CSV table of C-alpha atoms in Angstrom, one decimal:
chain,number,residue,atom,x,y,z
A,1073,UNK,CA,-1.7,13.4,-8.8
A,1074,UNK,CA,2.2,13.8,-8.3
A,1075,UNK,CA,3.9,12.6,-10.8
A,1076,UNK,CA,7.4,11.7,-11.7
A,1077,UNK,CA,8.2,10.9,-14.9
A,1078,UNK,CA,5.2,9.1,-16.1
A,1079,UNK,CA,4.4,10.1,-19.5
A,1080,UNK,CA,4.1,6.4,-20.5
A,1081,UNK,CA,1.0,5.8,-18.1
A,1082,UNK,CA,-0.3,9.2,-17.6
A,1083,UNK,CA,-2.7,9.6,-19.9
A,1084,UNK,CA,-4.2,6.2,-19.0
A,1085,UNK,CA,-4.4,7.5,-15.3
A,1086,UNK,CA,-6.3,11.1,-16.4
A,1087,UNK,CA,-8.7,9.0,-19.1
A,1088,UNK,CA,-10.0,6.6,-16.2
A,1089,UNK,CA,-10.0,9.6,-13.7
A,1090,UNK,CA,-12.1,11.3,-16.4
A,1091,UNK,CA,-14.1,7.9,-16.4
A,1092,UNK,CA,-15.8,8.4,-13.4
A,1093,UNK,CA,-19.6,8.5,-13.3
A,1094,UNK,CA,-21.1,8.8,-10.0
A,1095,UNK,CA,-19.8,10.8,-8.5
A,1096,UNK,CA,-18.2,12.4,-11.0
A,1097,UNK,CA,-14.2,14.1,-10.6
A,1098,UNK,CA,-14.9,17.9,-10.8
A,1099,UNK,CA,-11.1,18.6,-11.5
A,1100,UNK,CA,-7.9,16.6,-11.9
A,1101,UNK,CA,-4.7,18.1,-11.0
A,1102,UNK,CA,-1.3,16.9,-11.9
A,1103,UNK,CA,1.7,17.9,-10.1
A,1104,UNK,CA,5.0,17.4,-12.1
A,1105,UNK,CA,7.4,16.1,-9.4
A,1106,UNK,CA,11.2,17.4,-11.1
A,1107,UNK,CA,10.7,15.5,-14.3
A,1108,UNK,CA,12.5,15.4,-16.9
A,1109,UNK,CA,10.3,14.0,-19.9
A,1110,UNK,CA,6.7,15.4,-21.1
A,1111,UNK,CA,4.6,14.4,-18.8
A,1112,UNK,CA,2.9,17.4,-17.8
A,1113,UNK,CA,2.6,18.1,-21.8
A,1114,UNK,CA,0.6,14.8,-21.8
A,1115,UNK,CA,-1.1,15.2,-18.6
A,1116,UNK,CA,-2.7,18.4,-20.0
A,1117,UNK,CA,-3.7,17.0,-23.4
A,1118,UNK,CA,-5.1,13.9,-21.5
A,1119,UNK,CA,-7.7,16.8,-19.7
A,1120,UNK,CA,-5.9,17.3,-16.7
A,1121,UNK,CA,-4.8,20.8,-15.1
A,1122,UNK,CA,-1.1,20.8,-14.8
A,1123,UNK,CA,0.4,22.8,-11.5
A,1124,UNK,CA,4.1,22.4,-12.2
A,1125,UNK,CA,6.0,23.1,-8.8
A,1126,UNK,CA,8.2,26.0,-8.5
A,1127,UNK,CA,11.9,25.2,-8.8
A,1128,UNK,CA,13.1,22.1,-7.7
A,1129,UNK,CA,11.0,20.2,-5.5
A,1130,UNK,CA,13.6,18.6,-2.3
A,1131,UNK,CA,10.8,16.2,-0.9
A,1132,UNK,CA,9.8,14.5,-3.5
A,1133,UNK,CA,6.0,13.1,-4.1
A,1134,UNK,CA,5.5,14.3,-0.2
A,1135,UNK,CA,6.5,17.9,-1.5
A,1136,UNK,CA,4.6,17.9,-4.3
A,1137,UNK,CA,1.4,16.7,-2.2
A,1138,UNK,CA,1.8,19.4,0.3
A,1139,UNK,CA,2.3,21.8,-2.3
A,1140,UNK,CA,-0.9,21.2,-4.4
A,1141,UNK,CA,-3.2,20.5,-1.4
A,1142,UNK,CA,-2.1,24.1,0.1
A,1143,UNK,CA,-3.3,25.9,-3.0
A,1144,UNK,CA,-6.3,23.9,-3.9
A,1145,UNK,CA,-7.9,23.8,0.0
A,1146,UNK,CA,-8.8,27.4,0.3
A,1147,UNK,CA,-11.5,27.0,-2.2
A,1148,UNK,CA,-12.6,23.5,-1.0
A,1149,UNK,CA,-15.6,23.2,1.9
A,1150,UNK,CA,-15.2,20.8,4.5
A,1151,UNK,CA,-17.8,18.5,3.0
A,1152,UNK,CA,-15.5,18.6,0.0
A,1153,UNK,CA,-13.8,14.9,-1.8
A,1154,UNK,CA,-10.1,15.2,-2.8
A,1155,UNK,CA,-8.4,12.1,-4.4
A,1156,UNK,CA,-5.3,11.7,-4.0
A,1157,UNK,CA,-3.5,8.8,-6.9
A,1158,UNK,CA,-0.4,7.8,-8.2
A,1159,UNK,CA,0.0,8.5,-11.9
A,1160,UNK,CA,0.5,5.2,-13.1
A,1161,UNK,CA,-2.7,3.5,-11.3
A,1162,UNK,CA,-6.2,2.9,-13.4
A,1163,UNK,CA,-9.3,3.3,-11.5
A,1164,UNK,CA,-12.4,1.3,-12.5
A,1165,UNK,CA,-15.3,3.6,-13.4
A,1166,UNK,CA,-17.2,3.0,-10.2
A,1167,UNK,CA,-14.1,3.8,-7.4
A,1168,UNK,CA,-15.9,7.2,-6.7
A,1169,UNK,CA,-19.2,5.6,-6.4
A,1170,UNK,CA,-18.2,2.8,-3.9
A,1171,UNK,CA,-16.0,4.9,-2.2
A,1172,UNK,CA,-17.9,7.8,-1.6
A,1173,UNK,CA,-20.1,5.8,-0.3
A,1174,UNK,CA,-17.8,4.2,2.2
A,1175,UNK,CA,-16.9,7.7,3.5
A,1176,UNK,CA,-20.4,9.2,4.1
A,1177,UNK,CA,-22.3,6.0,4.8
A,1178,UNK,CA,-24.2,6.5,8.5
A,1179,UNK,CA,-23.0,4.4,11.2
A,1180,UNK,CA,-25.5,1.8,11.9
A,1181,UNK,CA,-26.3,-0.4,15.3
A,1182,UNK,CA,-26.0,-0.3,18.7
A,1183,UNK,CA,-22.3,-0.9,18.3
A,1184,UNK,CA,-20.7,2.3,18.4
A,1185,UNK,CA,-17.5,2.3,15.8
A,1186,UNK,CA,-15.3,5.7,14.7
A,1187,UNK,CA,-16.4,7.4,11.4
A,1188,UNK,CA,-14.4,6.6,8.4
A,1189,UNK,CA,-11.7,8.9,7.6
A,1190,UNK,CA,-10.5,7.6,4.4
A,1191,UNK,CA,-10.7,5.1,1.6
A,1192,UNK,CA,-8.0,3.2,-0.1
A,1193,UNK,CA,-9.1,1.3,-3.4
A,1194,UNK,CA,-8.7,-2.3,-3.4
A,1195,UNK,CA,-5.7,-2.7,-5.9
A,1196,UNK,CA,-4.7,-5.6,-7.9
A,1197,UNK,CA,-1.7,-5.6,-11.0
A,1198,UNK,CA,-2.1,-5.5,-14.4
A,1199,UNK,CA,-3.3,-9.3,-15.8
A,1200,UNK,CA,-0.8,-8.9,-18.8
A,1201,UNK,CA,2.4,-9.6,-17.9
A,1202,UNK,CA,3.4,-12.9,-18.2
A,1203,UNK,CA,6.9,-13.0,-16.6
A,1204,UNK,CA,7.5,-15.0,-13.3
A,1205,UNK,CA,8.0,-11.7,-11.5
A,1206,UNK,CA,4.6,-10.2,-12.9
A,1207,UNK,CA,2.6,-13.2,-12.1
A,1208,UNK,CA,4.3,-13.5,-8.3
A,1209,UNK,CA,3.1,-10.3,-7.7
A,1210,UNK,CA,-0.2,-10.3,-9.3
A,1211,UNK,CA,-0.8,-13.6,-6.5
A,1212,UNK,CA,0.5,-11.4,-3.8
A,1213,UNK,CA,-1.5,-8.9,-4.6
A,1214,UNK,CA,-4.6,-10.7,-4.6
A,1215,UNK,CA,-4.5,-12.3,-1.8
A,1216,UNK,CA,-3.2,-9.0,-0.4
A,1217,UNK,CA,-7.0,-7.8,-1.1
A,1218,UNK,CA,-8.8,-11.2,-0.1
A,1219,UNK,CA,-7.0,-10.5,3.6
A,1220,UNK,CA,-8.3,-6.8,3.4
A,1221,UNK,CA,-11.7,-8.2,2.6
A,1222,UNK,CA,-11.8,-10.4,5.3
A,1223,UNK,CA,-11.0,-8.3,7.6
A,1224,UNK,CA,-14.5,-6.1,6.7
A,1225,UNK,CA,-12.7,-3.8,4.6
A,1226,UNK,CA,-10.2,-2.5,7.3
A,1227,UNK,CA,-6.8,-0.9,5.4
A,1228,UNK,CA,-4.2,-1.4,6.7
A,1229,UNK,CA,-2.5,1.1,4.7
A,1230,UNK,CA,-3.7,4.4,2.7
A,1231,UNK,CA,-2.2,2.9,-0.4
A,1232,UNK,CA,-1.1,6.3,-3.0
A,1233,UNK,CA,-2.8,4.2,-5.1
A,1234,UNK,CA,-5.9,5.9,-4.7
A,1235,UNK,CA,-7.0,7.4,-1.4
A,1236,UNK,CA,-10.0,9.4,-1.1
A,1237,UNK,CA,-10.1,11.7,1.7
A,1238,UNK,CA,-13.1,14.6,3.2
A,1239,UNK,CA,-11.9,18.1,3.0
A,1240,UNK,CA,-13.1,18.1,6.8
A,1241,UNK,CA,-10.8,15.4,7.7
A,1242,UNK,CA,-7.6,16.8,6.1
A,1243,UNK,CA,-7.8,20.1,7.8
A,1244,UNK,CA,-8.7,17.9,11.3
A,1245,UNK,CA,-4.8,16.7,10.4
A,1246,UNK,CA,-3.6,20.1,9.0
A,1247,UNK,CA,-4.7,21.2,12.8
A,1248,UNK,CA,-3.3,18.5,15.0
A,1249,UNK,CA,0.3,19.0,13.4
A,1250,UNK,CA,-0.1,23.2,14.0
A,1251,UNK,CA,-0.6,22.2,17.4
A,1252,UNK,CA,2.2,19.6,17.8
A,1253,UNK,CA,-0.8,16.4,18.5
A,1254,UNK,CA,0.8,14.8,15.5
A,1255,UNK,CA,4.6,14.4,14.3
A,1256,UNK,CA,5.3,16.4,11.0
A,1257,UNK,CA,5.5,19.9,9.6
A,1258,UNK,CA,2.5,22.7,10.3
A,1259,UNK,CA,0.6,23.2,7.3
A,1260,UNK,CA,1.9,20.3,5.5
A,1261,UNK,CA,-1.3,17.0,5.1
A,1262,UNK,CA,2.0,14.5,4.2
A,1263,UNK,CA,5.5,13.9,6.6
A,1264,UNK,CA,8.1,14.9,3.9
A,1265,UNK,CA,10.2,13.1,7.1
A,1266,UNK,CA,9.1,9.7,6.4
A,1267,UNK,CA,10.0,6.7,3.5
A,1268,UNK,CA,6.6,5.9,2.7
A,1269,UNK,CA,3.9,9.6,3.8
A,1270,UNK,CA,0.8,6.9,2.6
A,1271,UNK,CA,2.0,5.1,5.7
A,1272,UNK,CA,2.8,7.7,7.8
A,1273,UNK,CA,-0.9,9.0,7.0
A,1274,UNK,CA,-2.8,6.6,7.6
A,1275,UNK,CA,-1.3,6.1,11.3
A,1276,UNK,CA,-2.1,10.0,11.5
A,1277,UNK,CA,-6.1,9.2,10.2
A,1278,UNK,CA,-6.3,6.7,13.2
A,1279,UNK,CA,-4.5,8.4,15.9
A,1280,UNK,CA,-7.6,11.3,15.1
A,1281,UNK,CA,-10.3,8.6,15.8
A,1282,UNK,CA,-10.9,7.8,12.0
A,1283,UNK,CA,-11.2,4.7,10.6
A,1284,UNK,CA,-9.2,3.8,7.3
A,1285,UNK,CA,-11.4,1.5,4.8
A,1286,UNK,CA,-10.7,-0.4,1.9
A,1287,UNK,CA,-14.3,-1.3,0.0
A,1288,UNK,CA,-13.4,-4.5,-1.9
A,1289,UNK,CA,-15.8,-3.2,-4.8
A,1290,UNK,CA,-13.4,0.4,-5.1
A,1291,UNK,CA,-10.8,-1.2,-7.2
A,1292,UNK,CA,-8.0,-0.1,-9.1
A,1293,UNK,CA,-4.9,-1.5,-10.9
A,1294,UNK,CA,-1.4,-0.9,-10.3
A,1295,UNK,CA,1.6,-1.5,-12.3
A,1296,UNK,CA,4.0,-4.4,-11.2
A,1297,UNK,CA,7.7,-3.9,-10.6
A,1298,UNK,CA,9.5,-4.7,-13.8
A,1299,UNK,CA,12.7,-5.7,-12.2
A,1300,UNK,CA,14.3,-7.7,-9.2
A,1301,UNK,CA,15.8,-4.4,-8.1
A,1302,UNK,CA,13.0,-2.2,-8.5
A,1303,UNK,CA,10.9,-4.9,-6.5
A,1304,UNK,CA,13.9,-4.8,-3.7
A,1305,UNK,CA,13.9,-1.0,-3.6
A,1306,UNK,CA,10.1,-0.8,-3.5
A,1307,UNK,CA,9.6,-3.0,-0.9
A,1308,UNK,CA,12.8,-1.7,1.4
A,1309,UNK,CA,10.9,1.8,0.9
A,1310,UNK,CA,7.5,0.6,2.0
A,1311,UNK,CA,8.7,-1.5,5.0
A,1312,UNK,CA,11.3,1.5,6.1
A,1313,UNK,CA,8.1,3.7,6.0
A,1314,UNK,CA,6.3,1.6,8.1
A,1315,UNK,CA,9.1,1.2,10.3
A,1316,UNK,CA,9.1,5.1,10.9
A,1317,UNK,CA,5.7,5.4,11.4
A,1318,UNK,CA,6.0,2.9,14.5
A,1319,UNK,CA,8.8,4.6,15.5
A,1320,UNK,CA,7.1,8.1,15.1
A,1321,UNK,CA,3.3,7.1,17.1
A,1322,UNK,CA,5.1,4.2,19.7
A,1323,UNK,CA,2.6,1.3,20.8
A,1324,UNK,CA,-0.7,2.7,22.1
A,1325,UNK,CA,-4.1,1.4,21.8
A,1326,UNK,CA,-4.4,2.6,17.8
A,1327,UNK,CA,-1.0,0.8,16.8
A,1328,UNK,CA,-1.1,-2.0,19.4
A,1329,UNK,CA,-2.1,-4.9,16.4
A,1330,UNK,CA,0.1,-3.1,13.9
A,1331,UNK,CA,3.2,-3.6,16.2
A,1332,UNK,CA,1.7,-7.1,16.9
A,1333,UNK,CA,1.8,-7.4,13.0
A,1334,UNK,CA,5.1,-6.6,12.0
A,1335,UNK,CA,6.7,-8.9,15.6
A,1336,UNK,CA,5.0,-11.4,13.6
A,1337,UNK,CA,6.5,-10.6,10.5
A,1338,UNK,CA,9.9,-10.7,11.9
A,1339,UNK,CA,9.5,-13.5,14.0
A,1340,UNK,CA,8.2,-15.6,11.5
A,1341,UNK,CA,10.8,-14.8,9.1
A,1342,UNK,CA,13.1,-16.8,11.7
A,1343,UNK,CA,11.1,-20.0,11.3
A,1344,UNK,CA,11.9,-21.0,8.1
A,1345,UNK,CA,16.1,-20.7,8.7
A,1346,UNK,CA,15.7,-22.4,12.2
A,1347,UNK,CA,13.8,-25.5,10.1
A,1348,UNK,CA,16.4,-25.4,7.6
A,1349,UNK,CA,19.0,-25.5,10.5
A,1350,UNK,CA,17.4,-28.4,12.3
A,1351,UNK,CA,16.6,-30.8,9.1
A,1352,UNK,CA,20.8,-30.3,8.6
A,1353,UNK,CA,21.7,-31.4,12.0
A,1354,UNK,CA,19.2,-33.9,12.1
A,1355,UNK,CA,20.9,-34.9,8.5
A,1356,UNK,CA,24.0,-35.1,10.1
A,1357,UNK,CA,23.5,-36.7,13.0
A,1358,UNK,CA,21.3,-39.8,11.5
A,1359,UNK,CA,21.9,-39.6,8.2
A,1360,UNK,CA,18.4,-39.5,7.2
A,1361,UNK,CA,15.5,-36.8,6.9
A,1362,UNK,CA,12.8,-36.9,9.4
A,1363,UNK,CA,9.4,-37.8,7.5
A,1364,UNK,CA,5.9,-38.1,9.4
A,1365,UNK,CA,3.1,-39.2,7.0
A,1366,UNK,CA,0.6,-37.2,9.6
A,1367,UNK,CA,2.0,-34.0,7.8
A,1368,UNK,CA,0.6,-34.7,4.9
A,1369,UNK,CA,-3.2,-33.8,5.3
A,1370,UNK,CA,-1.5,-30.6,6.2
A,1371,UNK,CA,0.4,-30.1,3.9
A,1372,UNK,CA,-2.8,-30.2,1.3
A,1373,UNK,CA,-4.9,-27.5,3.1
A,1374,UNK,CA,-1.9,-25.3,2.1
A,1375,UNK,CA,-1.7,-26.8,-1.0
A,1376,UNK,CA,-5.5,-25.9,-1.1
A,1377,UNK,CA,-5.2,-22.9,0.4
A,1378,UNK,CA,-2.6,-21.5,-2.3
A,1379,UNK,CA,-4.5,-22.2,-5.2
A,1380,UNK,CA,-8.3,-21.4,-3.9
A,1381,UNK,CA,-6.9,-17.9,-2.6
A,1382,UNK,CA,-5.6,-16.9,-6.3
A,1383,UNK,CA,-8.5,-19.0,-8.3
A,1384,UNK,CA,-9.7,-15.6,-10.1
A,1385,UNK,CA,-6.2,-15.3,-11.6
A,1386,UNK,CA,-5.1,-16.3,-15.0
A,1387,UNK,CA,-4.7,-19.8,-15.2
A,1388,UNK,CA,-0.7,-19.7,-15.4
A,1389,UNK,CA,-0.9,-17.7,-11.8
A,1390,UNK,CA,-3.3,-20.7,-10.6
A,1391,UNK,CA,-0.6,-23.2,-12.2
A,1392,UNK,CA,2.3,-21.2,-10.6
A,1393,UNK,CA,0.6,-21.2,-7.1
A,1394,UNK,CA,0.2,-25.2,-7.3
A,1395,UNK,CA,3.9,-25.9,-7.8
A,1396,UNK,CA,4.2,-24.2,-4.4
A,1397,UNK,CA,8.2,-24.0,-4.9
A,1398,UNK,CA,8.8,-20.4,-6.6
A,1399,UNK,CA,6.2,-19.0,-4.0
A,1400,UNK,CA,7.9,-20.4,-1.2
A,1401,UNK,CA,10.9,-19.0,-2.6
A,1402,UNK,CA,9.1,-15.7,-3.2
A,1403,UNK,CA,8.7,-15.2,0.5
A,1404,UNK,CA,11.6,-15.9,1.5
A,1405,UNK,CA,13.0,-13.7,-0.2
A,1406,UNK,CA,10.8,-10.8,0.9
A,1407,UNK,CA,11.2,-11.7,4.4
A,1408,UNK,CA,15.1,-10.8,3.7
A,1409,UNK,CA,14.0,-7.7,2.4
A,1410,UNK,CA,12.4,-6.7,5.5
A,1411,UNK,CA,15.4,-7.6,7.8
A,1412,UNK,CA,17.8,-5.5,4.9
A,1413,UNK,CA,15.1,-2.6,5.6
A,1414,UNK,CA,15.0,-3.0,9.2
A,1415,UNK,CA,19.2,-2.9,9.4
A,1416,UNK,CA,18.7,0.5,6.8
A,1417,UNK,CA,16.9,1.9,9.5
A,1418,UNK,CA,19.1,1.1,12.3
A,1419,UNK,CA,22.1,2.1,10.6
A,1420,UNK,CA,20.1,5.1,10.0
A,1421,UNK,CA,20.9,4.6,5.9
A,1422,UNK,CA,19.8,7.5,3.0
A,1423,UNK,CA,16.1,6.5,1.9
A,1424,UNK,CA,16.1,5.2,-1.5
A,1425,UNK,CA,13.3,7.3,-3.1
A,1426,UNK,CA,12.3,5.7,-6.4
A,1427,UNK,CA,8.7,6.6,-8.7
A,1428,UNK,CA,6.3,3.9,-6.5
């Protein structure tokens, strides 16, 4: 567990490591990543072994990673389970014992699919806050997982939320950068290189032939972004790291639908001004809005859609999905985030490296 600065939510993290059950965690290491509070004085009243990092560490959570995954794999076996969290995310009791599960469970049928090579937990944000910007993301983040689900637990990304990875599988990485098969640094599991090394990872996982789960039962909460500008730099970081990846594995068989994914994204993005654009000149030419009563049935499905997708949610989130509006805006929004990412990587722009 790296960990920058996180004495508020540390101890939280090591208690629900420590309440694990089946199987249980044999040993939790915490990796001070340059901070300057006390969490690693927490951390090790909490019940967790405290590795602090030699010096100043100049690549971040990816350096302190590589770092503690160095030392600890010489007296690992292949058949081995290492965890890798952040040190602000709560894991419910039975994340070992659904995802451990997930990782050794035989394939079954005639269908022949590539062993699992990882598991993400399923993460959702804390139910308390109450803000518009905590409940905004707590619906995201929901239907985040329902899409997950519905896609028969497929991640899409190796969230550092909680990712539990075979010993086996790591080294089968550690090798293929030694021998120049994948981008990155020999003898180092994360790419200091990238924005985002979850990302970067999880392209690394497939391009070996392993699947990348997420079991909708291995769950685990998050915090939420406190600010506007914390949520900007978050999401600039994420979509810059997944920008990187694409540009470090190109478009082959493994990343075809993620390319396919992100075009979509992009292109999407686009429809929304060019409707806005149209309804003006429309406006101005006639004088009038265009209105089609056909649209309507439409229009509640989505309304439908919305509300039935976040129904589990407190019942200001459901209330907040129904108005529709703030949502809408929501999105746009983070669609402008992605283009301001996607011009920060052009422009070949410093990384903004914050604690998610």
């Amino acid at each position: 567990m790296p960990a920058y600065n996180e004495s508020a939510t540390i101890a939280d993290t090591v208690r629900a490591l420590r309440r694990q059950w089946s199987p249980p965690i044999d040993r939790i290491v915490v990796v001070p990543n340059n901070c300057s509070d006390d969490t690693a004085q927490i951390a090790a009243a909490a019940g967790a072994d405290v590795h602090e990092f030699p010096g100043h560490n100049p690549h971040k959570k990816a350096g302190a990673l590589n770092w503690a995954i160095t030392n600890l794999l010489p007296g690992l076996a292949d058949d081995d389970f290492l965890l890798v969290t952040d040190a602000d995310s709560i894991l419910h009791p039975d994340f070992t014992q659904h995802a451990v599960r997930a990782l050794t469970r035989p394939r079954a049928g005639r269908r022949r699919r590539r062993p699992v090579g990882a598991v993400c937990a399923s993460f959702h944000t804390s139910r308390d806050g109450t803000s518009l910007l905590d409940r905004l993301q707590r619906n995201e983040y929901a239907r985040f997982a329902r899409q997950v689900a519905r896609r028969m637990d497929k991640a899409l990304v190796l969230s550092g939320v909680a990712t539990l990875l075979q010993v086996r599988v790591i080294r089968d990485v550690l090798i293929a950068r030694g021998e120049g098969r994948l981008p990155g640094y020999r003898g180092e599991l994360y790419h200091r290189d990238t924005a985002t090394e979850d990302i970067e990872l999880t392209f690394a996982v497939q391009a070996l032939g392993y699947r990348p789960v997420a079991p909708s039962k291995a769950t685990a909460i998050t915090e939420s972004m406190p600010t506007w500008t914390a949520l900007k730099d978050q999401r600039i970081r994420w979509q810059r790291g997944m920008l990187d990846s694409l540009r470090l594995y190109g478009m082959n068989r493994r990343t075809f639908g993620t390319w396919v994914r992100q075009i979509a994204i992009y292109t999407g993005s686009l429809l929304v001004p060019a409707y806005l654009a149209f309804l003006a000149l429309f406006l101005a030419v006639t004088g009038s809005l265009p209105f089609d009563p056909r649209w309507l049935p439409l229009t509640g499905i989505f309304f439908l859609e919305r509300v039935w997708t976040v129904r589990s949610g407190r019942p200001g989130d459901i209330v907040l999905a129904a108005s529709m509006l703030p949502e809408w805006l929501f999105e746009q929004w983070r669609a402008g985030v992605y283009w301001l990412a996607a011009w920060k990587t052009v422009r070949g722009a410093d990384r903004e490296w914050i604690n998610h």
